[in-house]
Coordinates of C-alpha atoms in Angstrom, one line a residue:
X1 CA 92.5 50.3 94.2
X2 CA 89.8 51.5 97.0
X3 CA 88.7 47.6 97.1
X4 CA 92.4 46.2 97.8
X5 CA 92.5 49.0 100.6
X6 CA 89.4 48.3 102.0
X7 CA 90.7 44.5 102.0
X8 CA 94.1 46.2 103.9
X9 CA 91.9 47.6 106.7
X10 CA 90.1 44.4 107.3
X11 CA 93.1 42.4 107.4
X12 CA 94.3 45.1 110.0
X13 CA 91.3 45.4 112.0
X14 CA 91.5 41.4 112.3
X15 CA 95.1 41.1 112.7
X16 CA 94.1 43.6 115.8
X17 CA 91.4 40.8 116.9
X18 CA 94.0 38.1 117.1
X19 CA 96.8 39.9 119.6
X20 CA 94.5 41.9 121.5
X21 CA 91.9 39.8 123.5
X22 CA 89.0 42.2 124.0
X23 CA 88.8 41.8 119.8
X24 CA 89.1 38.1 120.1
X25 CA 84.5 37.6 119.9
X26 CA 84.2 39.6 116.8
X27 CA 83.1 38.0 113.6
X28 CA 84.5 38.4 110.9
X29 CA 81.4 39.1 109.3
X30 CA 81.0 41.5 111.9
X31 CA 84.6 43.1 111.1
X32 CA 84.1 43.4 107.4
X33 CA 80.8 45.3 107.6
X34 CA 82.3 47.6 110.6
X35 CA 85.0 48.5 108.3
X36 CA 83.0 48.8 105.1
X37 CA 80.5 50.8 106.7
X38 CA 83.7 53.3 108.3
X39 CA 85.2 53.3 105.2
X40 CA 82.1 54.4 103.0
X41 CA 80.9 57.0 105.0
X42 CA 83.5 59.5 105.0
X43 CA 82.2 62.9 103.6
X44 CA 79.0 64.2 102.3
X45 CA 79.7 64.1 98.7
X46 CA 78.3 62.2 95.8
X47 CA 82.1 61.0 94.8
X48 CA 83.4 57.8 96.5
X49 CA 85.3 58.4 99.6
X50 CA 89.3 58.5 98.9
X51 CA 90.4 56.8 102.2
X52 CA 93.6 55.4 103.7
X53 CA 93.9 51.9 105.6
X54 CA 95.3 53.6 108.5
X55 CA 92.4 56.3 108.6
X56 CA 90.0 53.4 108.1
X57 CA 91.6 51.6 111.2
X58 CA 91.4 54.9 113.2
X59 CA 87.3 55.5 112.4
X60 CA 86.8 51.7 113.4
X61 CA 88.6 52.7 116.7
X62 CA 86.2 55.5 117.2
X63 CA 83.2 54.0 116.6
X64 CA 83.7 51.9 119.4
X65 CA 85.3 54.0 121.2
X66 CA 82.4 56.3 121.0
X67 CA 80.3 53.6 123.0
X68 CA 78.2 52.8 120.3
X69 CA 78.0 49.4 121.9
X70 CA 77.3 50.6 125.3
X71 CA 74.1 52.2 124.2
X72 CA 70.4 51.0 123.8
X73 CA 71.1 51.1 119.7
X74 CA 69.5 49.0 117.5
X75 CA 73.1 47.7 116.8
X76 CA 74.5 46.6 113.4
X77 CA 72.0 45.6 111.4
X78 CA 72.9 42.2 108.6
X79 CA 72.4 43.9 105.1
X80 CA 71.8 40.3 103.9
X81 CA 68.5 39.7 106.1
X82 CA 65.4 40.6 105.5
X83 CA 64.3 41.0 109.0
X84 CA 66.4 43.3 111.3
X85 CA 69.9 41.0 113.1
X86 CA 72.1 43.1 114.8
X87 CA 75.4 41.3 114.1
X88 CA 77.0 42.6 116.9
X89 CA 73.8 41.3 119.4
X90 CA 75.6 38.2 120.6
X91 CA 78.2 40.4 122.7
X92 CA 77.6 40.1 126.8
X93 CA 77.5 43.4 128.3
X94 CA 81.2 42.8 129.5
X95 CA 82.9 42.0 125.7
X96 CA 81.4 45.8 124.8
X97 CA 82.6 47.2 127.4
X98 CA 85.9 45.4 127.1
X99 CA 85.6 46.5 123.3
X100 CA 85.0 50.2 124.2
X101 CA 88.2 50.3 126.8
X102 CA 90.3 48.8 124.5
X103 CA 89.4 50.7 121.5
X104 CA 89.6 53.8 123.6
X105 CA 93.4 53.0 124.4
X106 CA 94.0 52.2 120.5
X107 CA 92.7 55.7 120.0
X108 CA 95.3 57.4 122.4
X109 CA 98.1 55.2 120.8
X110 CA 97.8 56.5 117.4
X111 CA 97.2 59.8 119.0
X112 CA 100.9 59.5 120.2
X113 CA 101.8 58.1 117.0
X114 CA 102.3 54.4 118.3
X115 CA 100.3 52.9 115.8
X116 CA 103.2 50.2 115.4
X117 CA 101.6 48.9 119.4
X118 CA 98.4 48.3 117.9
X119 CA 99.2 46.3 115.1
X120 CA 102.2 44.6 116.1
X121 CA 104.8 45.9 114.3
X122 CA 108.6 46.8 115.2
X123 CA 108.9 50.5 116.2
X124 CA 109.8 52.7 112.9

């Protein structure tokens, strides 16, 4: 069950990349590991995080809305290299800021309860 969720939230995060062009240069590579790292490290426990698509969607929001992007970080490292690749270190200094605004905006949506804006959906 947790896997076809987790496969929800990345379908949402890239359905966000498609109508909203300041998503348009992520990966998807890049998306999947945003959203499996967000999803996996809710809570302190030794249990396996019980977490909802649109909660997933929301901590992928702030993440970048946090300005991780912005920040001299070492980035998002590959877990499938043996040397250190940021996956995120192709972006031009205008893309994360265009990321941080936007996700910043997504954040205030679903603070209003407009979550339907974000992904595209008729109004409930």
């Amino acid at each position: 069950k947790a896997v076809s969720e987790l496969e929800e939230a990345v379908v949402s995060t890239q359905s966000t990349g498609k109508r909203i062009p300041a998503w348009n240069p992520l990966t998807t590579w890049s998306l999947e590991l945003i959203v499996e790292r967000c999803a996996r490290t809710k809570g302190y426990s030794s249990q396996p995080p019980q977490f909802s698509p649109p909660e997933v969607l929301r901590r992928v929001f702030e993440l970048f809305a946090s300005g991780f992007l912005l920040l001299n970080s070492p980035g998002l490292n590959d877990p499938c290299e043996k040397e250190p690749v940021d996956v995120l270190g192709y972006l031009t200094s205008q893309e994360r800021e265009d990321l941080t605004a936007s996700a910043q905006y997504a954040l205030r949506l679903m603070v209003y309860n407009q979550l339907y804006k974000i992904l595209g959906i008729a109004q409930p």
